[in-house]
Coordinates of C-alpha atoms in Angstrom, one line a residue:
X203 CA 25.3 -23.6 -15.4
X204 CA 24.7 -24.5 -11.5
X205 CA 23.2 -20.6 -11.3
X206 CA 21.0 -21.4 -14.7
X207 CA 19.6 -24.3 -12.7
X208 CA 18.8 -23.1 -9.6
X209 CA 17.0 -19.9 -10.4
X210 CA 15.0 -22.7 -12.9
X211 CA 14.0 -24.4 -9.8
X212 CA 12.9 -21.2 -7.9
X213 CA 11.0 -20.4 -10.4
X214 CA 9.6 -24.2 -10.4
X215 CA 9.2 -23.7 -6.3
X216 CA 7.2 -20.3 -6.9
X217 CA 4.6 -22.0 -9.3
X218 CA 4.2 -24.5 -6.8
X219 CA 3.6 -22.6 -4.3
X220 CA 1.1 -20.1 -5.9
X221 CA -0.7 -23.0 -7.1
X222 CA -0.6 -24.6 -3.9
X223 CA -1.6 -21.0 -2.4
X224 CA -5.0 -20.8 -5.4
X225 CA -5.6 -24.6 -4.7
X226 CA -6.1 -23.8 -0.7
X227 CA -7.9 -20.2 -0.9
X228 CA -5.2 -18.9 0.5
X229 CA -4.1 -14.8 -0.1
X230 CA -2.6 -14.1 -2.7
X231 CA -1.6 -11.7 -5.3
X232 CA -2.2 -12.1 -9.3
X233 CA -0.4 -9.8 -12.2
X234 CA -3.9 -10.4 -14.3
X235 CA -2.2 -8.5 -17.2
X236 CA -0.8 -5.5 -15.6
X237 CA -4.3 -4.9 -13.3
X238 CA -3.3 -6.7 -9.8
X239 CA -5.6 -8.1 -7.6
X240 CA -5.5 -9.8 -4.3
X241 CA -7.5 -13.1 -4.0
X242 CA -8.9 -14.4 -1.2
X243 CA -10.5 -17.9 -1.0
X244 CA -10.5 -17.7 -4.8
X245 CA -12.1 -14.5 -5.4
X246 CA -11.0 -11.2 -5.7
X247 CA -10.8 -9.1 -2.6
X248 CA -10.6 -5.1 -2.0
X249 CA -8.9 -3.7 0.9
X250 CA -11.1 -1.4 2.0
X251 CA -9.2 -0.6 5.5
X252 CA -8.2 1.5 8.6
X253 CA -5.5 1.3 10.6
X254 CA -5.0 1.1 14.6
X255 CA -3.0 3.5 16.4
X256 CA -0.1 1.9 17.9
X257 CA -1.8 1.1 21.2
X258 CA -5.3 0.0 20.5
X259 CA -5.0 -3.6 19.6
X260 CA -2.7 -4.1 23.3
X261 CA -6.2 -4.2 24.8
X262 CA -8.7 -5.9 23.8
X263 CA -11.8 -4.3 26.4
X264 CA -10.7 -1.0 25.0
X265 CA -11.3 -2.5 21.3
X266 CA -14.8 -3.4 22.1
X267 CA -16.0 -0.5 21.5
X268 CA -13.8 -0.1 18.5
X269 CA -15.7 -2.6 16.3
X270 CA -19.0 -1.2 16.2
X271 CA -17.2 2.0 14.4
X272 CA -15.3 0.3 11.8
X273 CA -18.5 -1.4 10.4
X274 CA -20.4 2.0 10.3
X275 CA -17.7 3.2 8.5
X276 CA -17.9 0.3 6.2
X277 CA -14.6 -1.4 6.8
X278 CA -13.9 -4.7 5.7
X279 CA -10.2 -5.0 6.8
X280 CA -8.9 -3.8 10.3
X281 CA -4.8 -3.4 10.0
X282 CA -3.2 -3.6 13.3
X283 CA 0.0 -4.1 15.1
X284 CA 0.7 -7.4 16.5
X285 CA 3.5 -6.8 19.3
X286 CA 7.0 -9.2 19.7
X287 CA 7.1 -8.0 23.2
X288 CA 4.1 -9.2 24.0
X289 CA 3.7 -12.5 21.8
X290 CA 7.4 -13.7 23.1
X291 CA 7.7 -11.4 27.1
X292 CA 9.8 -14.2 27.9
X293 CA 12.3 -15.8 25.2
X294 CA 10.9 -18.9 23.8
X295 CA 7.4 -18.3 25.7
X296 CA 4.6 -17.2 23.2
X297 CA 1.3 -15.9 24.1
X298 CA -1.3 -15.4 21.2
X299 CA -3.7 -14.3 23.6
X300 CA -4.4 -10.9 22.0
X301 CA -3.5 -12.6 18.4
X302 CA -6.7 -14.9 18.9
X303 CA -8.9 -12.0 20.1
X304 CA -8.3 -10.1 17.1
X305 CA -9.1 -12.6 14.8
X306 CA -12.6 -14.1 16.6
X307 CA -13.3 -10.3 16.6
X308 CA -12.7 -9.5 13.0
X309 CA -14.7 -12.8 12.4
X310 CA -17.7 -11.6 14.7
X311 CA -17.6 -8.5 12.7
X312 CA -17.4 -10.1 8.8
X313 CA -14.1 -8.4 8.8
X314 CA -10.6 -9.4 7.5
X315 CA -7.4 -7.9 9.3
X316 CA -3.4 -7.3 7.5
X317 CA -1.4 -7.7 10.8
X318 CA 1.8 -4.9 11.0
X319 CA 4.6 -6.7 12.7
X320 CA 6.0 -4.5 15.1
X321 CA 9.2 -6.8 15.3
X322 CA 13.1 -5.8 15.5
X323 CA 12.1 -2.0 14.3
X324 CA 8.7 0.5 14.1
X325 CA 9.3 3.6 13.2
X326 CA 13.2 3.7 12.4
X327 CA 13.5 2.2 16.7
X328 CA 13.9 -0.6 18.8
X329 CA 10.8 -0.2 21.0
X330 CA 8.8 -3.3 20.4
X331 CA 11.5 -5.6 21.1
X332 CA 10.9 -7.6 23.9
X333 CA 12.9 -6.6 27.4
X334 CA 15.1 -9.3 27.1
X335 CA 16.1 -8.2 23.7
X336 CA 16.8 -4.5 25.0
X337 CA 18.3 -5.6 28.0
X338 CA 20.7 -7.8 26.4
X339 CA 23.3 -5.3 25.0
X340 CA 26.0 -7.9 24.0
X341 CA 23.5 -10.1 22.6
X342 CA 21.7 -7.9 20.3
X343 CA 24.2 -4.8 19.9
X344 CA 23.0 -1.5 18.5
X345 CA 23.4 1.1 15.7
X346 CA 25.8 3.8 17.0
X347 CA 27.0 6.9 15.6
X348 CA 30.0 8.2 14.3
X349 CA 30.8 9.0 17.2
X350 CA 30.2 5.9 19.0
X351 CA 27.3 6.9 20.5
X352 CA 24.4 3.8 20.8
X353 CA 20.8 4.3 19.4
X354 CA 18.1 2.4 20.4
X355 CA 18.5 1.1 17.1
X356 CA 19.1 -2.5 17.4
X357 CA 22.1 -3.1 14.6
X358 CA 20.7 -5.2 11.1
X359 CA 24.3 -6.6 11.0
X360 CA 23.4 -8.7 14.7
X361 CA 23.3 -12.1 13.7
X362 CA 21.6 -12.9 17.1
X363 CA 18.7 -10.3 16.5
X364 CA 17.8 -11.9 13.1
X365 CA 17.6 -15.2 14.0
X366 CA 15.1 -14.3 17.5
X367 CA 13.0 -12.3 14.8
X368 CA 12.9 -14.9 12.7
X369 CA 12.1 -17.1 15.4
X370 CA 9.2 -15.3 16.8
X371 CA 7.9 -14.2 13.8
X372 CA 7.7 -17.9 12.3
X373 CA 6.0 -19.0 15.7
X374 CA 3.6 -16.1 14.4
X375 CA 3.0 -17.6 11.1
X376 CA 2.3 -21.1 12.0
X377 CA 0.1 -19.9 14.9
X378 CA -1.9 -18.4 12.2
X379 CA -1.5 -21.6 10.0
X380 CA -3.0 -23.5 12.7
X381 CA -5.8 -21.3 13.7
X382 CA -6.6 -19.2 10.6
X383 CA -5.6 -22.0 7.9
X384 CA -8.8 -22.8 6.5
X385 CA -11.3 -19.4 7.5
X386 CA -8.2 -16.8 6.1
X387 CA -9.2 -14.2 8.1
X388 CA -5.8 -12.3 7.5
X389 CA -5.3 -11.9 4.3
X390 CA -1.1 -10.4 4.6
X391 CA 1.5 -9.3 7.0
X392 CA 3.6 -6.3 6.8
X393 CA 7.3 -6.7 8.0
X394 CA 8.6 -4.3 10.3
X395 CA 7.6 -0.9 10.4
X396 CA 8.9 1.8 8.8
X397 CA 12.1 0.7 8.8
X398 CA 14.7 3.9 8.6
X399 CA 18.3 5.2 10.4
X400 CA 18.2 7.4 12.1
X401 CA 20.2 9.9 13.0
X402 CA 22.8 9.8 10.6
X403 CA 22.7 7.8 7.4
X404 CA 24.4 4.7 8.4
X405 CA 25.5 2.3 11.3
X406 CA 29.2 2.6 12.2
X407 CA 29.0 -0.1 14.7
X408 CA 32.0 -2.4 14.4
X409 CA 30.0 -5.0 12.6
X410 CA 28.8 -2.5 10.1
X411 CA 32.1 -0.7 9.2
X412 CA 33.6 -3.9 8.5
X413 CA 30.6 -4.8 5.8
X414 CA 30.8 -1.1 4.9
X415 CA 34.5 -1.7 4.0
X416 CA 34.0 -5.0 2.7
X417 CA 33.0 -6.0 -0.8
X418 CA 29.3 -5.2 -2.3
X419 CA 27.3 -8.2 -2.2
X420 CA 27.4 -10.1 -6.0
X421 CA 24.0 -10.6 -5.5
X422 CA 23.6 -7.0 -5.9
X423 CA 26.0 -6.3 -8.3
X424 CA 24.1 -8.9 -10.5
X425 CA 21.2 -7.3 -10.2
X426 CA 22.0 -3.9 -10.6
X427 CA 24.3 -5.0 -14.1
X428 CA 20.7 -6.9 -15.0
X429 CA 18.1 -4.0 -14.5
X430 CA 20.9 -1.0 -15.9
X431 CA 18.1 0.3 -18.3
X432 CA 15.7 0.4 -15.7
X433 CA 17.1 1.2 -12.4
X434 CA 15.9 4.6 -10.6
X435 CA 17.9 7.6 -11.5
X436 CA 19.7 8.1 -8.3
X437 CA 20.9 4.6 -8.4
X438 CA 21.8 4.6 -11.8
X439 CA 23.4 8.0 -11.8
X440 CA 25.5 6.7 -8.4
X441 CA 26.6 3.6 -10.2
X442 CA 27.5 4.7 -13.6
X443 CA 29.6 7.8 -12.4
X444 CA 31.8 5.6 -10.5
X445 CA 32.8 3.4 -13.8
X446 CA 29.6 0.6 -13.3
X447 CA 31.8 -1.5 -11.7
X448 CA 31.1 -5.0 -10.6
X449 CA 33.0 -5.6 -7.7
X450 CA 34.5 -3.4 -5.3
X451 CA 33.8 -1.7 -2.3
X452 CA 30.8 0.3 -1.3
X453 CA 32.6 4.0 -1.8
X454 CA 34.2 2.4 -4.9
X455 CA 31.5 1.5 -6.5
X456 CA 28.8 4.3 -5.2
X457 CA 31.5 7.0 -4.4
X458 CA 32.1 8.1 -0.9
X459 CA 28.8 10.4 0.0
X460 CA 25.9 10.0 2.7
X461 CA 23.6 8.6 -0.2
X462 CA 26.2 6.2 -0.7
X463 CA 25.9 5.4 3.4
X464 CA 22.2 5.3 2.9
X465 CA 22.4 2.5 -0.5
X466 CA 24.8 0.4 2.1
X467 CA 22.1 0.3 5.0
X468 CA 19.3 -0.2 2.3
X469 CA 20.6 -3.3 1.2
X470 CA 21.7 -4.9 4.6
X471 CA 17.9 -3.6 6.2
X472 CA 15.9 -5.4 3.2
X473 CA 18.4 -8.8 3.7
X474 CA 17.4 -8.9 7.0
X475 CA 13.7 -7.9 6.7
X476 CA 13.5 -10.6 3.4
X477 CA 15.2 -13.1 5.7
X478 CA 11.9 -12.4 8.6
X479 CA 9.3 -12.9 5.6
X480 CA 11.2 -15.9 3.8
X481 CA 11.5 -17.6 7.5
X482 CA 7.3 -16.8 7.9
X483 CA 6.2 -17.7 4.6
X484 CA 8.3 -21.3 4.9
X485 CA 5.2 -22.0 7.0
X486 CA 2.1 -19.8 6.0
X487 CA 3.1 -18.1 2.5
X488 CA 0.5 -15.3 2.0
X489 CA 1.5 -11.8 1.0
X490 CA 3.8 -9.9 2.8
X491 CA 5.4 -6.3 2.1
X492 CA 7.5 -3.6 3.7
X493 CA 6.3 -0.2 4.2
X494 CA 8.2 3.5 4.1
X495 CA 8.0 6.6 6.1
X496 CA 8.5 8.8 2.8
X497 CA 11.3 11.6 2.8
X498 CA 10.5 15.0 2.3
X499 CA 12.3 17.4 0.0
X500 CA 15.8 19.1 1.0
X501 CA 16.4 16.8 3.6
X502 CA 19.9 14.7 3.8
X503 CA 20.1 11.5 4.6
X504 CA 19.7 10.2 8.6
X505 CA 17.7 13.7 8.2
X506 CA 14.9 11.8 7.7
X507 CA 14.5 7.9 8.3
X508 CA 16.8 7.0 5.8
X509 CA 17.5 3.6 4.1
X510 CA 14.0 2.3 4.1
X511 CA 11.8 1.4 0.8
X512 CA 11.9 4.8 -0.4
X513 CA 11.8 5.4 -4.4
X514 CA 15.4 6.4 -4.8
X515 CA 16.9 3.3 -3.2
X516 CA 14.1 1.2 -4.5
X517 CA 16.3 -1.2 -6.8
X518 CA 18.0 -2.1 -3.5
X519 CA 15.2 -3.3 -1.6
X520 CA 14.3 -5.0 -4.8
X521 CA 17.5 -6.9 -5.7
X522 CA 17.2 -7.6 -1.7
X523 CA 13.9 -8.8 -1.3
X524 CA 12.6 -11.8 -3.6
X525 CA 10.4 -12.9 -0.8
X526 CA 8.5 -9.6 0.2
X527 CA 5.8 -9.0 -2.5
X528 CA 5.3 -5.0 -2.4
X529 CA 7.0 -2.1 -1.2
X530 CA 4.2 0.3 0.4
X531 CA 4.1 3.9 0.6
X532 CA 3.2 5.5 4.1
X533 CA 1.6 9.3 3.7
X534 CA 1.9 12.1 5.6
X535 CA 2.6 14.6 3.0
X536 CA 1.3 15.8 0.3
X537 CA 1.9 15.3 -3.7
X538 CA -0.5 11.6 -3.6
X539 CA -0.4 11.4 -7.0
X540 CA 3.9 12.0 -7.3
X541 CA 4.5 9.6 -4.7
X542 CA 2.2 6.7 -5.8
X543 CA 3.5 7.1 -9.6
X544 CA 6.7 5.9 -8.4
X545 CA 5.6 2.9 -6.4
X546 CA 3.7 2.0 -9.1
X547 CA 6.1 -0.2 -11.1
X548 CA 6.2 -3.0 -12.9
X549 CA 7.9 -5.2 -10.4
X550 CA 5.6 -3.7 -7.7
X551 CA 2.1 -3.8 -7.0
X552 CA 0.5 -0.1 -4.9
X553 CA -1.2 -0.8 -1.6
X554 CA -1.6 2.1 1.0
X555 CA -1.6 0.5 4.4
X556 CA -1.4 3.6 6.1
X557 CA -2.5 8.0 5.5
X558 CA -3.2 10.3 7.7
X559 CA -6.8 10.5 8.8
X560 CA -7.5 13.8 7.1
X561 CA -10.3 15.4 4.7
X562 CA -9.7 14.2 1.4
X563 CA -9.1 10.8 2.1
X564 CA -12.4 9.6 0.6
X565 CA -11.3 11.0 -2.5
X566 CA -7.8 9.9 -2.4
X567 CA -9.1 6.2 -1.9
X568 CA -11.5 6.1 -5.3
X569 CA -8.6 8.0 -7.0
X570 CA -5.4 4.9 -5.8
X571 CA -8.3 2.1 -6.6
X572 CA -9.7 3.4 -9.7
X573 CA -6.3 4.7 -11.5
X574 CA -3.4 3.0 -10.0
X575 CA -5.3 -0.8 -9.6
X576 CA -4.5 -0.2 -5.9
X577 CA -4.8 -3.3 -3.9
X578 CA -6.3 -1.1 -0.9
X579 CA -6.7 2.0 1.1
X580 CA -5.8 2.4 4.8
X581 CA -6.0 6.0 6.9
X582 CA -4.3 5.6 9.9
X583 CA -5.8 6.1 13.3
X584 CA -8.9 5.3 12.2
X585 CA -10.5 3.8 15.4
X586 CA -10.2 7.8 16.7
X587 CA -13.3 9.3 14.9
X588 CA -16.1 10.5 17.0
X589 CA -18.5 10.3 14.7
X590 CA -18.4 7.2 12.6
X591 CA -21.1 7.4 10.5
X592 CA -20.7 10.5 9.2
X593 CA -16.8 10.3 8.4
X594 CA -16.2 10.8 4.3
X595 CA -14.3 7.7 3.8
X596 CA -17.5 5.5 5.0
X597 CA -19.7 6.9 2.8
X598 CA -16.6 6.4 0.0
X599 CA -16.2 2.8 1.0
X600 CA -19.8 2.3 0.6
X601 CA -20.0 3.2 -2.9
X602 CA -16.8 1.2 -3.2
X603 CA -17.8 -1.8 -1.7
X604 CA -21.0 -1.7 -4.1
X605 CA -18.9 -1.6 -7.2
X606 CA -16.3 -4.3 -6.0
X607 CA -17.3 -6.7 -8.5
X608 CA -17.7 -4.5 -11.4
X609 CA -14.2 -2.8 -10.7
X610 CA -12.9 -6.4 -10.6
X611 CA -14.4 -7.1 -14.4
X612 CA -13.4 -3.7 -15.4
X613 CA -9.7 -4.6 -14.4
X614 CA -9.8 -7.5 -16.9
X615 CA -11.4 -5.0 -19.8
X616 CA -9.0 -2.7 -18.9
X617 CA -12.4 -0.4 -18.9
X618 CA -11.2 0.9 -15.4
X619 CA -10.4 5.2 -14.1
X620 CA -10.2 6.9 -11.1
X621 CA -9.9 11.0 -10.9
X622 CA -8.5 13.3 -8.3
X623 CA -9.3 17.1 -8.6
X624 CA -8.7 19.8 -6.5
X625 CA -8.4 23.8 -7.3
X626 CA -5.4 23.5 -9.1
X627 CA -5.9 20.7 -11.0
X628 CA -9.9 20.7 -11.8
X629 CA -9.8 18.6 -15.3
X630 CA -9.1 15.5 -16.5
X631 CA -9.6 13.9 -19.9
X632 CA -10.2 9.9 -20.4
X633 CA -10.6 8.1 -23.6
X634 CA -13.1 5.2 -22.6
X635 CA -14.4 2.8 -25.5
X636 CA -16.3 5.4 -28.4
X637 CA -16.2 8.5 -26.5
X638 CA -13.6 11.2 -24.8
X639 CA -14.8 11.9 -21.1
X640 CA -14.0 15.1 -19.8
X641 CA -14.6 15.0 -16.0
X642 CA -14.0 18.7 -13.8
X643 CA -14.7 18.9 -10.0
X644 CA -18.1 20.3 -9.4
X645 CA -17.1 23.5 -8.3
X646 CA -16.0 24.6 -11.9
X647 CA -19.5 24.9 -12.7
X648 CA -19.8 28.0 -10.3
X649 CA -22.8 27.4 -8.5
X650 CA -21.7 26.3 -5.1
X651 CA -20.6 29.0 -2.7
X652 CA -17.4 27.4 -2.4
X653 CA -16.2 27.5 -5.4
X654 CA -15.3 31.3 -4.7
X655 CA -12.8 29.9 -2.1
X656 CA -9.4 30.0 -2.0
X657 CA -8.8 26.1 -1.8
X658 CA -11.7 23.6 -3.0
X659 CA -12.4 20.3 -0.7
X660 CA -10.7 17.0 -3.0
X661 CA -12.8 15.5 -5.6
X662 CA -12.7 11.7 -6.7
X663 CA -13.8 9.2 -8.6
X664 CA -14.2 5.7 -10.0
X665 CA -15.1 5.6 -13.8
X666 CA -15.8 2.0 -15.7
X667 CA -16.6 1.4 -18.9
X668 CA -19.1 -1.1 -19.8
X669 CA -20.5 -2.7 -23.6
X670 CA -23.3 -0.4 -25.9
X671 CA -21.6 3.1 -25.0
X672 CA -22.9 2.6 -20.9
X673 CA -20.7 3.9 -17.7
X674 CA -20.5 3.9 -14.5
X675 CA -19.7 7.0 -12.4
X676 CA -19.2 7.0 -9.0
X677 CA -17.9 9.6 -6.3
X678 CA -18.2 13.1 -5.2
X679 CA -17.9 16.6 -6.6
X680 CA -18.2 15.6 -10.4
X681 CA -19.2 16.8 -13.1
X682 CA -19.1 14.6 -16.4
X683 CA -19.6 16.0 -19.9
X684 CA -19.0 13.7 -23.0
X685 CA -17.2 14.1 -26.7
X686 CA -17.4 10.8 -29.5
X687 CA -14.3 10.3 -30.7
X688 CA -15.8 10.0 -34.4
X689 CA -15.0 13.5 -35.9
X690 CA -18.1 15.7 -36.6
X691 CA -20.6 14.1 -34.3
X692 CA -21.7 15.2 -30.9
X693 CA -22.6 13.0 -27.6
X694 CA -25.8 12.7 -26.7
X695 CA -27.5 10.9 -23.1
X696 CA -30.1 8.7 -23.3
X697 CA -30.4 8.1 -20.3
X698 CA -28.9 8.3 -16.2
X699 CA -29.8 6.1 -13.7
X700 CA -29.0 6.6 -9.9
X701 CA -28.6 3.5 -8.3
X702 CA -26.8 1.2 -5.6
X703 CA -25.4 -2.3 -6.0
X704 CA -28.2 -4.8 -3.8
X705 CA -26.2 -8.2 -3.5
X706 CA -23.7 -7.5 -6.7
X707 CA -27.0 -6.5 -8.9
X708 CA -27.5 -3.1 -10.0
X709 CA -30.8 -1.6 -9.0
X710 CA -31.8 1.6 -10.9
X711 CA -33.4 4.7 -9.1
X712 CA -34.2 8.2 -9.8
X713 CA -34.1 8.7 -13.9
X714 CA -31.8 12.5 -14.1
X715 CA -32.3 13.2 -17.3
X716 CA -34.0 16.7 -16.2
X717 CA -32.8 19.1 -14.1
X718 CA -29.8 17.2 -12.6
X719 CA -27.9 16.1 -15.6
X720 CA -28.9 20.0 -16.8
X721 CA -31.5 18.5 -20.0
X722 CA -28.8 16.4 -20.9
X723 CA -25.6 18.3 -21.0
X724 CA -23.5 16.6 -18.2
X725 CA -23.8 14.0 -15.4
X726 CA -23.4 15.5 -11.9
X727 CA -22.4 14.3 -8.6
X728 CA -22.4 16.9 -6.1
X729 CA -19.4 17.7 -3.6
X730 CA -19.9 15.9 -0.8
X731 CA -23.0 13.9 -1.6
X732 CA -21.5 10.4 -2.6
X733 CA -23.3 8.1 -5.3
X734 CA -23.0 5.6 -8.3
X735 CA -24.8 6.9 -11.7
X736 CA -25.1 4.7 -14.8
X737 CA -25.2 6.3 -18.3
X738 CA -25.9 5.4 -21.8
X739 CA -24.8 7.7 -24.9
X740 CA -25.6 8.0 -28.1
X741 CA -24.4 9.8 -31.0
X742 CA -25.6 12.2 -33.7
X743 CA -24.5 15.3 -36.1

């Protein structure tokens, strides 16, 4: 009964505080029927983003001259590092110095920021951590090997190192309560970075062999005996091979293998990472989420950075982490569309903070916010272009930007598609409203030289339905033919329409019904030119 009435009045605390959050204009997140969106100030908001490299934001004469390329690239959302070694150099001494720079910047430049907390761990290490964290070894022990060799890994199972996280990262919080309260020029907080073990697939410090040969937590046990239908096969498999128990030791209820080590440090690295966001959202609550250097394939455990968000631990950062609100993939791989199917859950909204600056990109980021309702798109280093106003993913945010709203109604029609095409996968079909959509990358149509290449460049696109048999098509290196789904008539175009969004209003240019929709057989956006085209159809026999 007790347990019946106090998850009743966490669910009573979380309305609260989302209504409190919506009454305030503060960030949040909304389910809005399966299509998430991120509201800011009561309206909906899409990341369209680039991430620093590590050092930038340390200096704030060398980001001078970063501004002026985010806003030719048509940014609206810088994501940076904010550093605990340099907000807390000296324990219990903050300095916000670089905190408030960012901020009057990103205001100066009609920009919003996501701030990456480079706290107890970035990238799988220790080397944030203030000096008098490092150089306190009894204090804040670390990981260590088998062995008994020490990482500079400082050890989720310190006690001490939580609660100075905590401390430090709540000072962060309320700092940006105070100063950022009202104008909400950051809109979330990742926590950590990359969190991941390295080089072996668990912690076998004292204080984690004795949790390792201790009892699994009930909490997850619960959970897992909750969500049995549901839970990611490697879990599941684990689990139920081992007789589903609900109590026992880690090996006796996983089995004694490194994926088993990898489950343990899962669960203890999202405690102590949902402790850092429960402690910072007790005094600013907007979104926060944890993000994951993604394995590759035939790779072991502690092979790569193990035991962080990763798909096939991903019920154990879930049962873990009530307070963090996403789980975000980190790409420098390929297979985009494998990876993001599996973040794309039920119980987790997709939002790529971070992929490699690399061609493509521009395509990738119509293809995550069209088809997977993606909250945003961030390529990483982004600040290192040499040539800003010519870089894809500007003239793709462009476009984006333009279509915000309508993507936004679309979402609530459920009227909303994105594509991705490449050689080897040049076709898609979508059933939208009367008509089946059959949308190829240009380059099928043989008339560009490139198409006799080996690879083509990415395609993408955003495709919205709207009332009377109308789209919108927007992107690069499409082409567009249409098929009623009545049986025994074929589509016809009345009409295309170039045009640009001027202040949320569509304004029509160029009429294509000659030589560029081909006397009305398809609609055509060529590869690397980037546009919005509106259509109407008609049918006849």
């Amino acid at each position: 009964m007790r347990s019946v009435r106090l998850t009743a009045l966490l669910v009573l605390v979380l309305f609260v505080a989302r209504a409190q959050n919506k009454q305030q204009g503060l960030p949040h997140i909304i389910s809005n029927g399966g299509y998430p969106q991120l509201i800011v100030n009561n309206n909906p908001f899409l990341i369209l983003g680039g991430e620093l490299g590590n050092s930038s934001a340390s200096d704030m004469a060398y980001m001078a001259s970063v501004w002026p390329k985010l806003k030719k690239m048509h940014l609206n959302t810088l994501v940076t590092p904010v550093y605990w070694e340099m907000i807390e150099p000296c324990e219990g001494q903050f300095n916000f110095q670089l905190l408030d720079g960012l901020i009057t910047s990103a205001r100066k430049n009609n920009m919003k920021l996501v701030l990456l907390w480079f706290g107890t761990w970035k990238n799988s290490m220790s080397c944030y951590a203030p000096a008098w964290v490092k150089l306190d070894k009894q204090r804040f022990p670390r990981a260590r090997t088998l062995a008994g060799e020490a990482q500079e890994i400082i050890t989720p199972f310190s006690k001490n190192a939580l609660a100075t996280d905590k401390k430090a990262f709540t000072a962060l919080m309320q700092h940006i309560s105070n100063t950022d309260g009202q104008q909400h020029t950051v809109l979330m907080v990742q926590v950590e970075n990359e969190i991941g073990m390295l080089p072996e697939a668990r912690d076998h410090s004292k204080m984690a062999d004795e949790a390792f040969n201790g009892a699994v937590p009930s909490k997850l046990l619960t959970y897992l005996d909750a969500h049995r239908n549901t839970l990611v096969p490697e879990i599941k498999k684990r689990w139920q091979d081992n007789g589903a128990k609900t109590s026992g030791t880690w090996e006796e209820v996983f089995g004694k293998s490194p994926a088993t080590d990898e489950l343990f440090m899962a669960w203890y690295f999202g405690v102590y990472a949902n402790e850092v966001a429960k402690a910072g959202k007790a005094v600013y609550n907007i979104p926060m989420y944890v993000n994951a250097a993604l394995n590759r394939p035939g790779k072991k455990p502690g092979e790569y950075p193990s035991a962080g968000p990763l798909p096939h631990v991903f019920d154990i950062w879930k049962a873990a982490t009530p307070d963090i609100d996403m789980l975000s993939p980190d790409f420098y791989n390929p297979d985009f569309k494998y990876w993001n199917d599996l973040y794309t859950r039920p119980d987790n909204v997709l939002f790529i903070p971070e992929h490699r600056f690399e061609d493509g990109v521009d395509a990738k980021a119509f293809y995550a916010i069209g088809h997977y309702n993606a909250l945003g798109f961030s390529p990483f280093s982004i600040e290192s272009t040499k040539k800003p106003g010519e870089e894809p993913i500007g003239k793709a945010y462009n476009i984006i930007s333009q279509l915000a709203g309508e993507i936004s109604k679309a979402k609530k029609n459920k009227t909303l598609e994105g594509v991705l095409l490449s050689k080897d996968s040049s076709t898609v079909q979508i059933t939208m409203g009367n008509y089946v959509l059959t949308v190829s990358h240009e380059y099928t149509l043989g008339w560009s030289p490139g198409a006799k290449e080996k690879t083509w460049p990415l395609a993408g696109g955003i495709i919205i339905g709207l009332p009377n048999n109308e789209f919108y098509i927007a992107g690069t290196g499409l082409v567009v033919t249409f098929k009623p789904k009545a049986n025994g008539f074929r589509a016809g175009i009345l009409n295309v329409d170039e045009g640009q969004f001027i202040k949320g209003k569509w304004q029509p240019g160029r009429r294509m019904n000659g030589d560029q929709d081909h006397q009305g057989r398809h609609l055509r956006i060529p590869q690397g030119e980037y546009g919005i085209q509106r259509i109407k159809l008609y049918s006849y026999q």
